[in-house]
Short mmCIF file of C-alpha atoms in Angstrom, two decimals:
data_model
loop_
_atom_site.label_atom_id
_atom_site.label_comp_id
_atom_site.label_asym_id
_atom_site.label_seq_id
_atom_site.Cartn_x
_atom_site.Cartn_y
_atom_site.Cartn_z
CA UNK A 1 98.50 105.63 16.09
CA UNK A 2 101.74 104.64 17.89
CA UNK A 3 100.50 106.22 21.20
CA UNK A 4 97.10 104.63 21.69
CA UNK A 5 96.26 102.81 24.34
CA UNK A 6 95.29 99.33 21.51
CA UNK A 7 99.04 99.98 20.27
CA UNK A 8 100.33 100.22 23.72
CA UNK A 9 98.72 97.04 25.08
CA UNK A 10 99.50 94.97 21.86
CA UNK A 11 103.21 96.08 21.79
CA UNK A 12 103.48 95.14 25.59
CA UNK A 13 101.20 91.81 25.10
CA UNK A 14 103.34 90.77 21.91
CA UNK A 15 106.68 91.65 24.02
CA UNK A 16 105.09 89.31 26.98
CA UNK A 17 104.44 86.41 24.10
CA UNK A 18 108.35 87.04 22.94
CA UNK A 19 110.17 87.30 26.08
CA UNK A 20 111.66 90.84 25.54
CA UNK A 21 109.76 93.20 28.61
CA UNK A 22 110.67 96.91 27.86
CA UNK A 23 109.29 97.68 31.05
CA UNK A 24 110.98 99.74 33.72
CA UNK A 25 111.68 97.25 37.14
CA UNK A 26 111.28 98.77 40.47
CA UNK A 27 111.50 97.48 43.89
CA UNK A 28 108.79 95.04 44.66
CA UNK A 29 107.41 94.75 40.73
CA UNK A 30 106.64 91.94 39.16
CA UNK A 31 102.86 91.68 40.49
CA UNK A 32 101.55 91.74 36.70
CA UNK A 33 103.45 88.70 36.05
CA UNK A 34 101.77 86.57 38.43
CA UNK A 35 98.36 87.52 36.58
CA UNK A 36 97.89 84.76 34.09
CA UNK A 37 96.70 86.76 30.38
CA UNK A 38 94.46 83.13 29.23
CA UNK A 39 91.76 81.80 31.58
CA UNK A 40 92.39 78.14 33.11
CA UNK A 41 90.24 75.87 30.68
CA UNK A 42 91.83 73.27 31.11
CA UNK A 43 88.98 71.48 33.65
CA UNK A 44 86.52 72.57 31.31
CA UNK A 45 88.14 71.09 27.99
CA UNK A 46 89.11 67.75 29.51
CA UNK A 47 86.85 65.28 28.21
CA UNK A 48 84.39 65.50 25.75
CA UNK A 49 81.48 67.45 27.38
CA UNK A 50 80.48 70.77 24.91
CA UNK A 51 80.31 73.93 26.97
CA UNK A 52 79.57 77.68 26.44
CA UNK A 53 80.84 80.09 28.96
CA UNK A 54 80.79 84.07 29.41
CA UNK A 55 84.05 85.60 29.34
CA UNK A 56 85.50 89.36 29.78
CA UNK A 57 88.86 90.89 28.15
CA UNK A 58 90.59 93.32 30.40
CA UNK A 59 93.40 95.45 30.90
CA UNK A 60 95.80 94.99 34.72
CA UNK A 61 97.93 97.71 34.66
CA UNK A 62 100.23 97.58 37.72
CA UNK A 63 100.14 101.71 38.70
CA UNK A 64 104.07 101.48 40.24
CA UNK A 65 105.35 100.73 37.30
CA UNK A 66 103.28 101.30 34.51
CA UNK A 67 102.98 97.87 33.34
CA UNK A 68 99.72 96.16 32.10
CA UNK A 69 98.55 93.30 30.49
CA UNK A 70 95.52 91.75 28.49
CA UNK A 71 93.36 89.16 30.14
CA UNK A 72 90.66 87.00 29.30
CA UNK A 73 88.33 85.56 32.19
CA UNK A 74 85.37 83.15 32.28
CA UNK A 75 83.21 82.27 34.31
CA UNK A 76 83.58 78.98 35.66
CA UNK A 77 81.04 77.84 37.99
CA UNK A 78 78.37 77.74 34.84
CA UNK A 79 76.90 78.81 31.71
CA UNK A 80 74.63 81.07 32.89
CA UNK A 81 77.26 83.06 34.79
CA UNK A 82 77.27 86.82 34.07
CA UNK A 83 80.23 88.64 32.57
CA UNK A 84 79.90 90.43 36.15
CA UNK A 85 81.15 87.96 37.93
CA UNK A 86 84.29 87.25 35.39
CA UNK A 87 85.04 90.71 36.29
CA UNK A 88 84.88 90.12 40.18
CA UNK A 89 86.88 86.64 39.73
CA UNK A 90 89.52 88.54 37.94
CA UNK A 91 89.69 91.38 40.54
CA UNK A 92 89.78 88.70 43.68
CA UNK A 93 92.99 87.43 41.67
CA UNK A 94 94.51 90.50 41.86
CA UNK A 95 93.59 91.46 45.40
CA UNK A 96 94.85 87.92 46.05
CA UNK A 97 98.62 88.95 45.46
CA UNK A 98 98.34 92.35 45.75
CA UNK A 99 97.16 93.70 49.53
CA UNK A 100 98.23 97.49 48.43
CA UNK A 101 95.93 97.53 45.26
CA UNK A 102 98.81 98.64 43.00
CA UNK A 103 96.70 96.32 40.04
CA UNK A 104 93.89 97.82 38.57
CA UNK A 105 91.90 95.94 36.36
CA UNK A 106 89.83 97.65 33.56
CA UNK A 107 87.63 95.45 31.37
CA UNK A 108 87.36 96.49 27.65
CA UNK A 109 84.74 94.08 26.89
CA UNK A 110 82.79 90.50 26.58
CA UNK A 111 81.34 88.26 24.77
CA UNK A 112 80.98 84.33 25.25
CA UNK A 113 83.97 81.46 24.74
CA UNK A 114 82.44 78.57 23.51
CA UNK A 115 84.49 74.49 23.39
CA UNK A 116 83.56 72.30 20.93
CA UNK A 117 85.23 68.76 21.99
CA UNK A 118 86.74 66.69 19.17
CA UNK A 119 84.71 64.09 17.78
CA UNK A 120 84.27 60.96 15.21
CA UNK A 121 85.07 62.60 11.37
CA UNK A 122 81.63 62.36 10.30
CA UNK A 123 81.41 66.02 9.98
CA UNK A 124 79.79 66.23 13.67
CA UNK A 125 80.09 69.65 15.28
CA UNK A 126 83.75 69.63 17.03
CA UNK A 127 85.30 68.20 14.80
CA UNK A 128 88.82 70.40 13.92
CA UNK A 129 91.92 70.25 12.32
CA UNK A 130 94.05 69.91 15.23
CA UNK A 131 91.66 66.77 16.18
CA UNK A 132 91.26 67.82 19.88
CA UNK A 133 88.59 70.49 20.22
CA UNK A 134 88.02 74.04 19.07
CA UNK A 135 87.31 77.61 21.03
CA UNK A 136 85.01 79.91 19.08
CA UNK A 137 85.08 83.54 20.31
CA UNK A 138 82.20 85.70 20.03
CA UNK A 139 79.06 87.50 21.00
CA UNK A 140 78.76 90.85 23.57
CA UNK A 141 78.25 91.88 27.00
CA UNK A 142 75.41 94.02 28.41
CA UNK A 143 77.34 94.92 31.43
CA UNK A 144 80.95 95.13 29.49
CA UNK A 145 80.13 96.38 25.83
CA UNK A 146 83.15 97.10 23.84
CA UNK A 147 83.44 100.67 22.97
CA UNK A 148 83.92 100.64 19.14
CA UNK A 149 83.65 97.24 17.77
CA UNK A 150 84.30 93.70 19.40
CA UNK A 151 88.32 92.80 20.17
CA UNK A 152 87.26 89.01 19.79
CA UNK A 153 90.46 88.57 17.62
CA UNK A 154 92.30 89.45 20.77
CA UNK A 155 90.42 87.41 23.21
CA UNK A 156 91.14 84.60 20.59
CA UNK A 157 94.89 85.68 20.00
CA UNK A 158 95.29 84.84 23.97
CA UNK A 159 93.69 81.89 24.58
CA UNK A 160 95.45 80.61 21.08
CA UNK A 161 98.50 81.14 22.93
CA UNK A 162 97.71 79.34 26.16
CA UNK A 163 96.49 76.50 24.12
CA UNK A 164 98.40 76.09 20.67
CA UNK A 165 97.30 72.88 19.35
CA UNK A 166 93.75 73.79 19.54
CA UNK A 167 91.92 75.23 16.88
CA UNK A 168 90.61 78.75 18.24
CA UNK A 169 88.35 81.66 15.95
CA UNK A 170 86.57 84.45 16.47
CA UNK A 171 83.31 86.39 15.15
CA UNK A 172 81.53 89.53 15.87
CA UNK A 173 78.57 87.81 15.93
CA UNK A 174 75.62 87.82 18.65
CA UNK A 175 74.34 84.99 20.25
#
């Protein structure tokens, strides 16, 4: 319905993408905007090195003004990171900028975010229609299972807008 808390996210997240922010300003806002939505993959996607990294969707509501946000974190360091630690990364960022702890962060989920670099057209894996890599969505989290069914297509929907001319899909699929 129009008042759940999926509506309310994707109106807000879809008036982010357009540039038209219903949302009341007070003195001192503007926290949430300094919260990226997409993780940085840009290091990671550089090159042509295949890599498979755990990632975590969550929700940063600012609790002043009743603003929030999706956003998708990975973990960086490694592929054998937990989705515990994407939570902690994201929450550092936040406690970064915001010393009165007006940002919560509330994770909804996780799965795994997987690059496939761009290669020869012989068919090999990576190669994509956009001819510089693909991001395939997927899997679950032990410590961050979604409540009803995966929000991949989200995950996806965000990191497809941080990085349009790659090829980026989702599936509910495991490992």
């Amino acid at each position: 319905g129009e008042h759940s808390l999926a509506r309310r996210l994707l109106d807000r997240w879809l008036d982010d993408i357009r540039g038209t922010d219903t949302s009341a300003a007070v003195e001192g806002g503007g926290l949430i905007e300094r919260i990226s939505s997409a993780p940085n993959l840009d290091a990671l996607s550089n090159g042509h090195k295949h890599w498979r990294r755990k990632y975590v969707l969550c929700v940063v509501s600012d609790v002043m003004t009743d603003e929030c946000k999706l956003v998708v974190r990975i973990h960086e360091l490694d592929d054998y990171g937990y989705h515990m630690d994407c939570y902690r990364q994201l929450v550092g960022e936040c406690r970064a900028i915001d010393d009165k702890r007006r940002l919560q962060v509330e994770p909804l989920g996780g799965g795994r975010i997987e690059f496939n670099p761009w290669c020869d057209g012989d068919g090999n894996d990576g190669v994509t229609h956009s001819g510089y890599g693909s991001f395939v969505v997927y899997g679950y989290s032990n410590a961050f299972p979604f409540e009803r069914q995966p929000l991949h297509d989200l995950s996806a929907a965000i990191v497809q807008h941080a990085y349009p001319f790659l090829d980026v899909s989702w599936h509910d699929g495991g490992y």
